[in-house]
């Protein structure tokens, strides 16, 4: 039985769920098979496929590796965690090993501290998504390389913590997403400089340029929010591999539209359409965590506020420079043209990598 496929590594998430009852902790930890293959080398016959038999053979190593990167404390006392028999779970981005977790703490307390270090030594973009419940109260949090330790007071649910962490993740989603930044650049450049037969057309009015930029950025974020919400609520389910491939194609289009203009007016409509695709690409993360509706809505709003904020910040820094330089021929011929070709080339490689599930860029 094939449990998963060995593939090129990409930024990943794991899903950690805890239910706390008195001194007892029960939970489940889903870790992507591709991450375990990358860390532990599960594919013993090197056929680029990880079978259920290969996973069972390495079960002690998998459990040991996971438990070595997670620690729970209650009122400062270390809880004894153990893993049950492995299972396979399918998330929208592939197959995961699911570890049942159980533990008991030396004494009951209202403060729970979790320390999470999985994958951070090799992948700074990895995220650990946590759902922790106690007496019906559910909270969520995100572990990152700079936020490995989190403390929870079981007597309260802190909405501000949820909002801040997902707002931060929205910012981070843009900062670390080279494909997202290149797509944004390709989409915004025509607001200041556009190729036309025989040369270039430059923007004349800073006010009109600012208006166009705000329309494009806001349309993209609104579409991103719509797609993310629909997918998180289970009303939109698309194969992650093909969505990611479509995201790569949007980058190719945005870049080539600077050289061979197809859309020259109402770029915000294009931004909205492509925002739906980009939003669907990130959609699986929250839906796979199983959050209650209010917590889910707060996380969604905060995440998209972060995306909008990051995009506006990027535009605020780069577009004034582009507007200032837009009339220089070297800007037009030595920056815009080769830059657009480079972005289009990267988009094509990303498309091949994602569509064919092969490593092209290393």
XYZ file of C-alpha atoms in Angstrom, residues 86-276:
191
model
C 1.108 5.534 13.687
C -1.692 6.158 11.230
C -1.929 7.868 7.858
C -4.021 10.992 7.360
C -4.602 12.836 4.110
C -4.525 16.603 4.096
C -5.152 18.755 1.049
C -1.416 19.025 0.328
C -0.604 15.339 0.664
C -0.235 12.415 3.036
C 0.738 12.833 6.682
C 1.850 10.480 9.425
C -0.508 10.907 12.365
C 0.870 10.231 15.836
C -1.634 9.745 18.681
C -0.183 11.503 21.730
C -0.912 10.958 25.395
C 0.708 12.246 28.519
C 0.358 12.847 32.212
C 1.714 15.751 34.201
C 3.062 15.476 37.757
C 0.371 17.807 39.091
C -2.552 19.831 37.779
C -2.061 23.509 37.113
C -3.722 26.231 35.085
C -0.625 27.122 33.108
C 0.480 24.912 30.198
C 3.743 25.574 28.405
C 4.560 23.964 25.055
C 7.988 23.885 23.425
C 8.042 22.991 19.699
C 11.233 22.598 17.635
C 10.242 20.343 14.731
C 11.974 21.067 11.381
C 13.232 24.518 12.364
C 16.878 23.450 12.081
C 16.434 22.829 8.337
C 13.383 24.804 7.279
C 12.870 28.305 8.623
C 9.539 28.488 6.790
C 8.056 25.509 8.617
C 5.068 26.251 10.854
C 3.531 24.216 13.673
C -0.215 24.903 13.855
C -1.657 24.227 17.292
C -5.199 23.631 18.494
C -5.447 23.310 22.280
C -8.741 22.645 24.094
C -9.752 22.603 27.751
C -13.339 22.188 28.989
C -14.772 23.229 25.628
C -12.602 26.308 25.302
C -10.419 26.182 22.184
C -7.415 28.305 21.337
C -5.056 28.243 18.393
C -1.467 29.340 17.995
C 1.369 29.095 15.501
C 4.873 27.872 16.311
C 7.650 29.499 14.294
C 11.469 29.554 14.548
C 11.174 32.737 16.615
C 8.114 31.583 18.589
C 9.000 28.074 19.719
C 7.650 28.338 23.248
C 4.065 29.270 24.053
C 2.306 29.511 27.382
C -1.448 29.043 27.830
C -3.625 29.893 30.803
C -6.379 27.265 30.875
C -8.724 29.690 32.652
C -9.006 32.004 29.642
C -8.938 32.174 25.845
C -6.904 35.106 24.575
C -8.403 36.389 21.349
C -5.644 38.954 21.047
C -3.031 36.210 20.921
C -4.893 34.464 18.078
C -5.344 37.736 16.166
C -1.739 38.818 16.561
C -0.224 35.471 15.618
C -2.320 35.086 12.472
C -1.793 38.738 11.537
C 1.925 38.063 11.835
C 1.535 34.947 9.666
C -0.244 37.051 7.032
C 2.698 39.450 6.969
C 5.117 36.531 6.850
C 3.144 34.854 4.063
C 4.007 37.815 1.823
C 7.560 38.476 3.055
C 8.832 34.928 2.544
C 6.793 34.159 -0.559
C 9.128 34.948 -3.451
C 6.436 33.849 -5.899
C 3.944 36.144 -4.171
C 6.325 39.127 -4.279
C 7.251 38.580 -7.929
C 3.591 38.234 -8.870
C 2.785 41.449 -7.023
C 5.636 43.287 -8.738
C 4.538 42.071 -12.153
C 0.984 43.138 -11.485
C 1.834 46.603 -10.149
C 4.544 47.689 -12.594
C 2.079 48.563 -15.393
C 0.595 51.219 -13.091
C 3.782 53.281 -13.593
C 5.355 51.922 -16.783
C 3.772 49.995 -19.597
C 5.168 48.543 -22.824
C 3.454 49.658 -26.014
C 4.281 49.418 -29.735
C 7.397 51.475 -30.389
C 8.323 52.143 -26.788
C 6.854 52.626 -23.335
C 3.962 54.535 -21.861
C 4.695 56.143 -18.499
C 2.221 57.194 -15.835
C 1.766 60.957 -15.611
C -0.147 61.446 -12.387
C 1.017 60.231 -8.960
C -2.575 60.454 -7.750
C -3.924 58.181 -10.469
C -1.048 55.751 -9.916
C -1.778 55.607 -6.182
C -5.469 54.975 -6.880
C -4.656 52.157 -9.321
C -2.237 50.559 -6.871
C -4.774 50.607 -4.047
C -7.409 49.075 -6.330
C -5.056 46.281 -7.395
C -3.772 45.465 -3.897
C -7.210 45.593 -2.259
C -8.841 43.515 -5.018
C -6.157 40.874 -4.674
C -6.555 40.726 -0.890
C -10.366 40.564 -1.074
C -10.204 37.683 -3.534
C -7.549 36.028 -1.364
C -9.919 36.291 1.612
C -12.908 34.939 -0.345
C -11.012 31.887 -1.603
C -9.409 31.222 1.768
C -12.766 31.486 3.545
C -14.599 29.229 1.085
C -11.917 26.568 1.273
C -11.589 26.769 5.047
C -15.355 26.335 5.436
C -15.205 23.292 3.181
C -17.148 24.875 0.310
C -14.199 24.897 -2.056
C -11.870 21.932 -2.361
C -9.160 21.923 -4.991
C -6.096 19.702 -5.385
C -3.177 21.552 -3.841
C -0.758 20.473 -6.574
C -2.829 21.933 -9.390
C -3.638 25.117 -7.503
C 0.068 25.676 -6.872
C 0.720 25.059 -10.579
C -1.921 27.644 -11.475
C -0.254 30.124 -9.089
C 2.960 29.697 -11.089
C 1.096 30.435 -14.315
C -0.296 33.672 -12.847
C 3.303 34.758 -12.275
C 4.165 34.040 -15.917
C 1.148 36.043 -17.061
C 1.884 38.995 -14.764
C 5.485 39.138 -15.995
C 4.692 38.797 -19.687
C 1.912 41.365 -19.453
C 4.712 43.893 -18.909
C 6.322 42.962 -22.237
C 3.346 42.004 -24.398
C 0.410 43.833 -22.831
C -2.790 41.844 -22.907
C -4.574 43.646 -20.095
C -3.891 47.385 -19.894
C -7.017 48.616 -18.142
C -8.819 47.541 -14.993
C -5.888 45.580 -13.680
C -7.822 45.228 -10.440
C -10.114 42.719 -12.166
C -7.111 40.592 -13.070
C -5.844 40.976 -9.516
C -9.180 39.748 -8.159
C -9.221 36.702 -10.422
C -5.648 35.767 -9.622
C -6.242 36.479 -5.926
C -8.822 33.681 -5.923
